[in-house]
CSV table of C-alpha atoms (C1' of nucleotides) in Angstrom, one decimal:
chain,number,residue,atom,x,y,z
A,1,UNK,CA,-0.3,0.1,0.0
A,2,UNK,CA,1.1,3.2,-0.9
A,3,UNK,CA,-0.7,5.3,1.0
A,4,UNK,CA,0.7,8.5,3.3
A,5,UNK,CA,-0.2,6.9,6.4
A,6,UNK,CA,-0.3,9.8,8.6
A,7,UNK,CA,-2.7,9.4,11.0
A,8,UNK,CA,-5.1,7.0,9.8
A,9,UNK,CA,-5.4,3.5,12.1
A,10,UNK,CA,-2.6,1.1,11.1
A,11,UNK,CA,-0.2,-0.5,12.5
A,12,UNK,CA,2.1,2.5,12.7
A,13,UNK,CA,-0.4,4.5,14.3
A,14,UNK,CA,-0.9,2.0,16.7
A,15,UNK,CA,2.8,1.1,17.5
A,16,UNK,CA,3.4,5.1,17.8
A,17,UNK,CA,0.5,5.0,20.6
A,18,UNK,CA,1.7,2.2,21.9
A,19,UNK,CA,5.4,4.1,22.5
A,20,UNK,CA,3.8,7.5,23.4
A,21,UNK,CA,1.8,5.5,26.2
A,22,UNK,CA,4.6,4.0,27.5
A,23,UNK,CA,6.8,6.6,27.2
A,24,UNK,CA,4.2,9.1,29.7
A,25,UNK,CA,4.3,6.1,32.0
A,26,UNK,CA,7.9,5.4,32.5
A,27,UNK,CA,9.0,8.9,32.3
A,28,UNK,CA,6.3,9.6,34.8
A,29,UNK,CA,8.0,7.3,37.1
A,30,UNK,CA,11.5,8.3,36.4
A,31,UNK,CA,11.8,11.2,34.1
A,32,UNK,CA,15.6,10.1,33.3
A,33,UNK,CA,14.6,7.0,32.0
A,34,UNK,CA,16.8,5.6,29.1
A,35,UNK,CA,15.0,4.9,25.9
A,36,UNK,CA,15.7,1.6,26.2
A,37,UNK,CA,13.4,1.6,29.0
A,38,UNK,CA,10.9,2.8,27.2
A,39,UNK,CA,10.9,0.3,24.4
A,40,UNK,CA,10.9,-2.5,26.7
A,41,UNK,CA,7.9,-0.7,28.6
A,42,UNK,CA,6.4,-0.7,25.0
A,43,UNK,CA,7.3,-3.9,24.0
A,44,UNK,CA,9.0,-2.8,21.3
A,45,UNK,CA,12.8,-2.9,20.0
A,46,UNK,CA,15.0,0.0,20.8
A,47,UNK,CA,15.5,0.2,16.7
A,48,UNK,CA,11.7,0.5,16.4
A,49,UNK,CA,11.5,3.7,18.8
A,50,UNK,CA,14.3,5.5,16.7
A,51,UNK,CA,12.4,4.7,13.6
A,52,UNK,CA,9.5,6.8,14.9
A,53,UNK,CA,11.5,9.1,16.7
A,54,UNK,CA,14.6,9.6,15.4
A,55,UNK,CA,15.7,11.6,18.5
A,56,UNK,CA,15.1,12.0,21.7
A,57,UNK,CA,13.7,15.1,21.5
A,58,UNK,CA,11.6,14.3,18.9
A,59,UNK,CA,9.9,11.7,21.3
A,60,UNK,CA,9.6,14.6,23.8
A,61,UNK,CA,7.9,16.4,20.9
A,62,UNK,CA,5.1,13.6,20.4
A,63,UNK,CA,4.7,13.7,24.2
A,64,UNK,CA,4.3,17.1,24.4
A,65,UNK,CA,1.5,17.3,22.0
A,66,UNK,CA,-0.5,13.9,23.6
A,67,UNK,CA,-0.4,15.8,26.9
A,68,UNK,CA,-1.7,18.8,25.4
A,69,UNK,CA,-4.4,17.0,23.7
A,70,UNK,CA,-5.7,15.0,27.1
A,71,UNK,CA,-5.3,18.1,29.0
A,72,UNK,CA,-7.7,19.9,26.6
A,73,UNK,CA,-9.5,16.8,26.6
A,74,UNK,CA,-10.2,16.8,30.4
A,75,UNK,CA,-11.1,20.5,30.4
A,76,UNK,CA,-13.8,19.7,28.0
A,77,UNK,CA,-15.0,16.9,29.5
A,78,UNK,CA,-15.3,19.3,33.2
A,79,UNK,CA,-17.5,21.6,31.5
A,80,UNK,CA,-15.9,24.5,32.7
A,81,UNK,CA,-18.4,27.2,31.8
A,82,UNK,CA,-21.1,25.4,33.9
A,83,UNK,CA,-22.2,26.2,37.8
A,84,UNK,CA,-20.1,28.2,40.1
A,85,UNK,CA,-16.2,28.7,39.7
A,86,UNK,CA,-15.3,26.8,42.5
A,87,UNK,CA,-18.0,24.0,41.2
A,88,UNK,CA,-16.0,23.9,37.8
A,89,UNK,CA,-12.7,24.0,39.4
A,90,UNK,CA,-13.4,21.1,41.4
A,91,UNK,CA,-14.9,19.1,38.0
A,92,UNK,CA,-11.9,20.0,36.9
A,93,UNK,CA,-9.9,18.2,39.3
A,94,UNK,CA,-11.7,15.5,39.1
A,95,UNK,CA,-11.2,15.3,35.4
A,96,UNK,CA,-7.1,15.8,35.7
A,97,UNK,CA,-6.7,13.4,38.7
A,98,UNK,CA,-7.5,10.3,36.0
A,99,UNK,CA,-4.9,11.3,33.8
A,100,UNK,CA,-2.8,9.2,36.3
A,101,UNK,CA,1.0,9.1,35.6
A,102,UNK,CA,0.6,12.1,33.0
A,103,UNK,CA,0.6,14.6,36.1
A,104,UNK,CA,3.6,13.3,37.1
A,105,UNK,CA,5.3,13.3,33.9
A,106,UNK,CA,3.7,17.1,33.6
A,107,UNK,CA,4.8,17.8,37.2
A,108,UNK,CA,8.5,16.9,36.8
A,109,UNK,CA,8.8,18.4,33.3
A,110,UNK,CA,6.8,21.4,33.4
A,111,UNK,CA,8.4,22.6,30.0
A,112,UNK,CA,6.8,19.6,28.1
A,113,UNK,CA,3.3,21.8,28.8
A,114,UNK,CA,4.1,25.3,29.7
A,115,UNK,CA,2.3,26.2,26.3
A,116,UNK,CA,3.8,29.5,24.5
A,117,UNK,CA,0.5,30.7,24.4
A,118,UNK,CA,0.1,31.7,27.6
A,119,UNK,CA,1.9,34.8,28.1
A,120,UNK,CA,5.8,34.7,29.5
A,121,UNK,CA,5.4,35.8,32.9
A,122,UNK,CA,2.7,34.3,35.1
A,123,UNK,CA,1.5,31.6,33.0
A,124,UNK,CA,-1.8,30.5,33.0
A,125,UNK,CA,-3.9,28.5,31.2
A,126,UNK,CA,-6.8,30.9,29.9
A,127,UNK,CA,-9.5,28.9,30.6
A,128,UNK,CA,-8.4,28.7,34.0
A,129,UNK,CA,-8.0,32.1,34.4
A,130,UNK,CA,-11.7,33.2,33.8
A,131,UNK,CA,-12.9,30.1,35.6
A,132,UNK,CA,-11.0,31.8,38.4
A,133,UNK,CA,-12.3,35.2,37.7
A,134,UNK,CA,-15.9,33.6,37.9
A,135,UNK,CA,-15.4,32.1,40.9
A,136,UNK,CA,-14.1,35.3,42.5
A,137,UNK,CA,-17.0,37.2,41.2
A,138,UNK,CA,-19.4,34.8,42.4
A,139,UNK,CA,-18.0,34.6,45.6
A,140,UNK,CA,-16.8,30.6,45.4
A,141,UNK,CA,-13.2,31.3,44.6
A,142,UNK,CA,-11.1,33.4,47.7
A,143,UNK,CA,-10.5,36.8,45.9
A,144,UNK,CA,-7.0,37.3,47.6
A,145,UNK,CA,-5.6,34.2,45.2
A,146,UNK,CA,-4.8,34.9,41.9
A,147,UNK,CA,-5.4,33.0,39.2
A,148,UNK,CA,-2.0,32.0,38.7
A,149,UNK,CA,-1.4,30.5,42.3
A,150,UNK,CA,-4.9,28.3,42.0
A,151,UNK,CA,-3.1,27.0,39.1
A,152,UNK,CA,-0.4,26.2,41.1
A,153,UNK,CA,-2.4,25.1,44.1
A,154,UNK,CA,-4.2,22.9,41.9
A,155,UNK,CA,-1.4,21.3,40.1
A,156,UNK,CA,1.0,20.5,43.3
A,157,UNK,CA,-2.5,19.1,45.1
A,158,UNK,CA,-3.0,16.7,42.0
A,159,UNK,CA,0.6,15.5,42.2
A,160,UNK,CA,0.4,15.1,46.1
A,161,UNK,CA,-2.5,12.9,45.6
A,162,UNK,CA,-1.4,11.0,42.5
A,163,UNK,CA,1.9,10.3,44.6
A,164,UNK,CA,0.0,9.6,48.2
A,165,UNK,CA,-2.0,7.3,45.9
A,166,UNK,CA,1.0,5.3,44.7
A,167,UNK,CA,2.8,5.8,48.0
A,168,UNK,CA,0.2,4.1,50.4
A,169,UNK,CA,-2.2,1.6,49.9
A,170,UNK,CA,-5.5,4.0,49.6
A,171,UNK,CA,-8.3,3.6,47.0
A,172,UNK,CA,-7.9,6.0,44.0
A,173,UNK,CA,-11.6,7.1,45.3
A,174,UNK,CA,-10.2,7.9,48.6
A,175,UNK,CA,-7.1,10.1,47.3
A,176,UNK,CA,-9.4,11.9,45.0
A,177,UNK,CA,-11.5,12.5,48.0
A,178,UNK,CA,-8.4,13.9,49.9
A,179,UNK,CA,-7.6,16.1,47.0
A,180,UNK,CA,-10.9,17.3,46.7
A,181,UNK,CA,-11.3,18.0,50.1
A,182,UNK,CA,-8.3,20.2,50.8
A,183,UNK,CA,-8.2,21.9,47.6
A,184,UNK,CA,-11.9,23.2,48.2
A,185,UNK,CA,-10.9,24.7,51.6
A,186,UNK,CA,-7.4,26.1,49.7
A,187,UNK,CA,-9.3,27.9,47.5
A,188,UNK,CA,-12.7,29.1,49.7
A,189,UNK,CA,-13.1,32.3,50.4
A,190,UNK,CA,-12.3,33.1,54.5
A,191,UNK,CA,-14.3,34.2,56.7
B,1,UNK,CA,49.0,20.8,62.6
B,2,UNK,CA,48.4,17.1,63.2
B,3,UNK,CA,44.8,17.5,64.1
B,4,UNK,CA,42.1,15.5,63.4
B,5,UNK,CA,40.0,18.4,62.3
B,6,UNK,CA,36.7,16.4,62.3
B,7,UNK,CA,34.1,18.9,63.0
B,8,UNK,CA,36.2,22.0,63.7
B,9,UNK,CA,36.6,25.3,62.3
B,10,UNK,CA,39.2,25.2,59.8
B,11,UNK,CA,39.7,25.1,55.9
B,12,UNK,CA,38.6,21.9,55.4
B,13,UNK,CA,35.3,22.6,57.1
B,14,UNK,CA,34.8,25.5,55.5
B,15,UNK,CA,35.7,24.3,52.1
B,16,UNK,CA,33.2,20.9,52.9
B,17,UNK,CA,30.3,23.1,53.6
B,18,UNK,CA,30.8,25.6,50.6
B,19,UNK,CA,30.5,22.4,48.6
B,20,UNK,CA,27.3,21.3,50.3
B,21,UNK,CA,25.9,24.5,50.4
B,22,UNK,CA,26.7,24.7,46.5
B,23,UNK,CA,25.3,21.2,46.1
B,24,UNK,CA,21.6,22.0,47.7
B,25,UNK,CA,21.4,24.9,45.4
B,26,UNK,CA,22.6,23.6,42.0
B,27,UNK,CA,20.9,19.9,42.6
B,28,UNK,CA,18.0,22.2,44.1
B,29,UNK,CA,17.5,23.8,40.4
B,30,UNK,CA,18.5,20.8,38.6
B,31,UNK,CA,18.7,17.5,40.3
B,32,UNK,CA,20.6,16.0,37.5
B,33,UNK,CA,23.3,18.5,37.3
B,34,UNK,CA,26.9,17.0,36.9
B,35,UNK,CA,29.4,17.1,39.8
B,36,UNK,CA,31.4,19.7,37.5
B,37,UNK,CA,28.7,21.9,38.0
B,38,UNK,CA,28.6,21.8,41.6
B,39,UNK,CA,32.2,22.2,42.0
B,40,UNK,CA,32.0,25.6,39.6
B,41,UNK,CA,29.0,26.6,42.1
B,42,UNK,CA,31.2,26.1,45.0
B,43,UNK,CA,33.8,28.1,43.4
B,44,UNK,CA,36.4,24.6,44.0
B,45,UNK,CA,37.8,22.8,41.7
B,46,UNK,CA,36.2,19.4,40.5
B,47,UNK,CA,39.5,17.4,42.0
B,48,UNK,CA,38.7,19.1,45.4
B,49,UNK,CA,35.1,18.0,45.4
B,50,UNK,CA,36.1,14.4,44.7
B,51,UNK,CA,39.0,14.7,47.8
B,52,UNK,CA,35.7,15.5,50.6
B,53,UNK,CA,33.7,13.2,48.4
B,54,UNK,CA,34.7,10.4,46.5
B,55,UNK,CA,32.1,9.5,45.2
B,56,UNK,CA,28.6,10.9,44.4
B,57,UNK,CA,26.9,8.8,46.9
B,58,UNK,CA,29.1,10.2,49.0
B,59,UNK,CA,27.9,13.7,48.7
B,60,UNK,CA,24.5,12.8,48.4
B,61,UNK,CA,25.0,11.3,52.1
B,62,UNK,CA,26.2,14.4,53.4
B,63,UNK,CA,23.4,16.3,51.8
B,64,UNK,CA,20.9,14.0,53.4
B,65,UNK,CA,22.8,14.7,56.7
B,66,UNK,CA,22.6,18.3,56.3
B,67,UNK,CA,19.0,18.2,55.2
B,68,UNK,CA,17.6,16.5,58.3
B,69,UNK,CA,19.8,18.6,60.5
B,70,UNK,CA,18.2,22.2,58.9
B,71,UNK,CA,14.9,20.2,58.9
B,72,UNK,CA,15.5,19.4,62.5
B,73,UNK,CA,16.4,23.1,63.5
B,74,UNK,CA,13.2,24.0,61.5
B,75,UNK,CA,11.4,22.0,63.2
B,76,UNK,CA,12.6,23.3,66.7
B,77,UNK,CA,12.3,26.6,66.0
B,78,UNK,CA,8.7,26.1,64.9
B,79,UNK,CA,8.0,25.5,68.8
B,80,UNK,CA,5.8,22.6,67.7
B,81,UNK,CA,4.1,21.7,71.5
B,82,UNK,CA,2.7,25.4,71.6
B,83,UNK,CA,-0.5,26.8,70.8
B,84,UNK,CA,-3.2,24.6,68.5
B,85,UNK,CA,-2.9,21.9,66.3
B,86,UNK,CA,-3.3,24.5,63.2
B,87,UNK,CA,-1.1,27.2,64.6
B,88,UNK,CA,1.7,24.9,65.0
B,89,UNK,CA,1.3,24.0,61.9
B,90,UNK,CA,1.5,27.5,60.3
B,91,UNK,CA,4.8,28.4,62.3
B,92,UNK,CA,6.3,25.1,61.0
B,93,UNK,CA,5.0,26.1,57.1
B,94,UNK,CA,6.8,29.6,57.7
B,95,UNK,CA,9.9,28.0,59.5
B,96,UNK,CA,10.0,25.3,56.0
B,97,UNK,CA,9.6,28.1,53.2
B,98,UNK,CA,12.9,29.6,54.7
B,99,UNK,CA,14.4,26.6,53.7
B,100,UNK,CA,14.7,28.1,50.1
B,101,UNK,CA,16.4,25.7,47.6
B,102,UNK,CA,16.2,22.6,49.9
B,103,UNK,CA,12.4,22.5,49.3
B,104,UNK,CA,13.1,21.8,45.8
B,105,UNK,CA,15.7,19.4,46.4
B,106,UNK,CA,13.8,17.6,49.0
B,107,UNK,CA,10.8,17.5,46.6
B,108,UNK,CA,12.7,16.0,43.7
B,109,UNK,CA,14.7,13.4,45.6
B,110,UNK,CA,12.2,12.7,48.3
B,111,UNK,CA,14.1,9.4,49.6
B,112,UNK,CA,17.4,12.0,50.9
B,113,UNK,CA,15.3,12.6,53.8
B,114,UNK,CA,12.7,9.8,54.1
B,115,UNK,CA,13.9,9.0,57.3
B,116,UNK,CA,14.0,5.2,58.0
B,117,UNK,CA,12.6,6.0,61.5
B,118,UNK,CA,9.3,6.6,59.9
B,119,UNK,CA,7.5,3.6,59.3
B,120,UNK,CA,7.9,1.9,55.9
B,121,UNK,CA,4.1,2.3,55.3
B,122,UNK,CA,2.7,5.6,55.5
B,123,UNK,CA,5.6,7.3,56.5
B,124,UNK,CA,5.5,10.7,58.7
B,125,UNK,CA,8.1,12.7,60.8
B,126,UNK,CA,6.5,11.5,64.3
B,127,UNK,CA,6.3,15.6,65.5
B,128,UNK,CA,4.0,16.2,62.4
B,129,UNK,CA,1.6,13.0,63.3
B,130,UNK,CA,1.6,14.1,66.8
B,131,UNK,CA,0.8,17.7,66.2
B,132,UNK,CA,-1.9,16.7,63.3
B,133,UNK,CA,-3.4,14.7,65.8
B,134,UNK,CA,-3.6,17.4,68.7
B,135,UNK,CA,-4.8,19.7,65.9
B,136,UNK,CA,-7.8,16.8,65.4
B,137,UNK,CA,-8.7,17.0,69.3
B,138,UNK,CA,-8.6,20.9,69.7
B,139,UNK,CA,-10.7,20.8,66.6
B,140,UNK,CA,-8.0,23.0,64.0
B,141,UNK,CA,-7.5,20.5,61.8
B,142,UNK,CA,-10.0,18.9,59.5
B,143,UNK,CA,-10.3,15.5,61.2
B,144,UNK,CA,-10.9,13.8,57.8
B,145,UNK,CA,-7.4,14.7,57.1
B,146,UNK,CA,-4.9,11.8,58.0
B,147,UNK,CA,-1.4,13.0,59.2
B,148,UNK,CA,0.2,11.8,56.2
B,149,UNK,CA,-2.1,13.2,53.9
B,150,UNK,CA,-1.7,16.6,55.9
B,151,UNK,CA,2.1,16.5,55.3
B,152,UNK,CA,1.7,15.4,52.0
B,153,UNK,CA,0.0,18.7,51.4
B,154,UNK,CA,2.4,20.7,53.3
B,155,UNK,CA,5.0,19.8,51.2
B,156,UNK,CA,3.4,20.1,48.0
B,157,UNK,CA,2.1,23.9,49.1
B,158,UNK,CA,5.7,24.5,50.0
B,159,UNK,CA,7.2,23.7,46.9
B,160,UNK,CA,4.5,25.3,45.3
B,161,UNK,CA,5.0,28.4,46.7
B,162,UNK,CA,8.6,28.1,46.3
B,163,UNK,CA,8.5,27.8,42.8
B,164,UNK,CA,5.8,30.0,42.1
B,165,UNK,CA,8.5,32.7,43.8
B,166,UNK,CA,11.2,31.8,41.2
B,167,UNK,CA,8.5,32.1,38.6
B,168,UNK,CA,6.9,35.1,39.2
B,169,UNK,CA,8.5,38.4,40.4
B,170,UNK,CA,6.4,38.7,43.5
B,171,UNK,CA,7.9,39.2,47.0
B,172,UNK,CA,9.1,36.1,49.3
B,173,UNK,CA,6.5,38.0,52.0
B,174,UNK,CA,3.8,37.5,49.5
B,175,UNK,CA,4.6,34.0,48.6
B,176,UNK,CA,4.5,32.8,51.8
B,177,UNK,CA,1.3,34.3,52.7
B,178,UNK,CA,-0.5,33.1,49.5
B,179,UNK,CA,0.9,29.7,51.2
B,180,UNK,CA,-0.1,30.1,54.8
B,181,UNK,CA,-3.4,31.3,53.1
B,182,UNK,CA,-4.2,28.3,50.9
B,183,UNK,CA,-2.4,25.8,53.7
B,184,UNK,CA,-4.9,27.0,56.5
B,185,UNK,CA,-7.9,26.9,54.2
B,186,UNK,CA,-7.1,23.3,53.1
B,187,UNK,CA,-6.6,22.0,56.6
B,188,UNK,CA,-9.3,23.9,58.4
B,189,UNK,CA,-12.5,21.7,59.4
B,190,UNK,CA,-15.4,21.7,57.3
B,191,UNK,CA,-18.8,23.4,58.0
C,1,DC,C1',64.1,29.0,54.5
C,2,DT,C1',61.7,24.4,55.0
C,3,DA,C1',57.8,21.5,55.1
C,4,DC,C1',53.3,20.4,55.2
C,5,DA,C1',48.4,21.2,53.7
C,6,DG,C1',45.2,22.1,50.3
C,7,DT,C1',44.5,23.4,46.0
C,8,DG,C1',43.1,22.4,41.3
C,9,DG,C1',44.2,21.7,36.1
C,10,DA,C1',45.6,17.9,32.6
C,11,DG,C1',44.7,13.7,31.1
C,12,DC,C1',43.4,8.7,31.3
C,13,DA,C1',40.0,4.8,31.6
C,14,DC,C1',35.7,3.4,32.2
C,15,DC,C1',30.7,3.4,31.3
C,16,DG,C1',26.1,4.1,30.1
C,17,DG,C1',23.0,6.0,27.0
C,18,DT,C1',22.4,7.9,22.4
C,19,DG,C1',22.6,7.6,17.5
C,20,DT,C1',23.0,5.1,13.3
C,21,DT,C1',23.7,1.0,10.1
C,22,DC,C1',23.1,-3.9,8.4
C,23,DC,C1',20.9,-8.1,8.2
C,24,DA,C1',17.5,-11.4,9.2
C,25,DC,C1',12.8,-12.8,10.0
C,26,DA,C1',7.6,-12.5,9.9
C,27,DA,C1',3.1,-11.1,8.2
C,28,DG,C1',0.0,-9.6,4.1
C,29,DG,C1',-1.2,-8.4,-0.5
C,30,DG,C1',-0.1,-8.3,-5.2
D,1,DC,C1',5.1,-17.2,-5.4
D,2,DC,C1',7.3,-12.5,-4.4
D,3,DC,C1',7.7,-8.2,-2.4
D,4,DT,C1',6.6,-5.1,0.5
D,5,DT,C1',6.2,-3.3,5.6
D,6,DG,C1',7.3,-3.6,9.8
D,7,DT,C1',10.1,-5.2,13.2
D,8,DG,C1',14.3,-5.9,16.3
D,9,DG,C1',18.8,-8.0,17.2
D,10,DA,C1',23.9,-7.0,17.0
D,11,DA,C1',27.1,-4.0,16.2
D,12,DC,C1',29.3,0.0,16.3
D,13,DA,C1',31.3,5.2,17.2
D,14,DC,C1',30.3,9.0,19.6
D,15,DC,C1',29.4,11.5,23.9
D,16,DG,C1',29.3,13.3,28.5
D,17,DG,C1',29.7,12.4,33.3
D,18,DT,C1',32.5,9.8,36.6
D,19,DG,C1',36.3,8.0,39.2
D,20,DC,C1',41.2,8.2,39.7
D,21,DT,C1',46.4,9.7,39.6
D,22,DC,C1',49.9,12.7,38.7
D,23,DC,C1',51.9,17.1,39.4
D,24,DA,C1',52.8,21.8,39.9
D,25,DC,C1',51.2,26.0,42.7
D,26,DT,C1',50.0,28.8,47.3
D,27,DG,C1',50.3,30.0,51.9
D,28,DT,C1',51.3,28.9,56.4
D,29,DA,C1',53.2,27.4,60.6
D,30,DG,C1',58.0,26.3,62.3
DNA sequence: CTACAGTGGAGCACCGGTGTTCCACAAGGG
DNA sequence: CCCTTGTGGAACACCGGTGCTCCACTGTAG
């Protein structure tokens, strides 16, 4: 078949996805993992990995795209424009928590995701910014907290919850409950 | 001078400390930094660094000891047995925040200070545990939050605050205020 | 002045990860 | 059946960090 096979389903697309998935998993655990380890995790030879991603940086670029895409989907699922700001943030937290290992990866390699769209200083996802500003207005998010800080708190709590889940033998549900509870308190307007 | 020079003040002790301080700074920024970079930051030749710490692991052991010592001093300064649980935690947060780069280092290399004293599963600083339990009893810390989770939240907030301070051009005072505010809300008992 | 502690540059071998090439093998489509 | 596509083992050179040795330099105590 002489087709160009850019993004249609096929052997190549499946292998490529397997490598990306494995990379997220492995690099999430250990950001300095070698390409060999990633190849093993993907059930693929190192040669094959190099065929798809000639240089390490090529793989990282693909991971960046994949990460952004998953973040976008999660944000869509959270229906950020419905309900109060705090409720929307809670839903976003829930959706992000499902991202699993990707949380660790993003946390240890923030530059993978630091979208160039966001202004250089005080970078912040614009959707999150509007969400927080809505929360400020509707009185469900502490107006003393800038959107950028709310974003920091959200991510640090997510990461804490995810590693807490990995370190202890708590259930996924319980971990998310703890995160939601502390995050809710953290952003709530104070007396 | 044929003295043993174990921990008295002297050229060796000063050089050794300079290396340790530089290592905390450099490794806090980039956990994969080379020994050469650390030596440069310490204004010391790589040869000298190797004289004090023959292997990388030796330096890491020294960093572990130094880190523990600073943590202990910070905890002492916080007078953890005075006032309510929440107040003590707030003071501890304040003291820890002063640790600066050490926060990043501990956060990226937790095994450096994961004290073997702490029980393997659900590891937790015993002083923090008693503090949190006091907070549970005196009604200033949400009884739904186990001590281990409070510890996770404390550290993740400290790290978030520290990197927020590094990323934005906010004042140290403002950053600490944000951390204290969100941490306070996070652990507060919920209506 | 002499002796010695402390330093640090230069150079070396070693090791692991990387990027690349070559070739053998299996599956499926003409 | 042959030929293309995808694969992956093996081997190679390269590079950077590491651990080590040797030696020249400086400063200070005796």
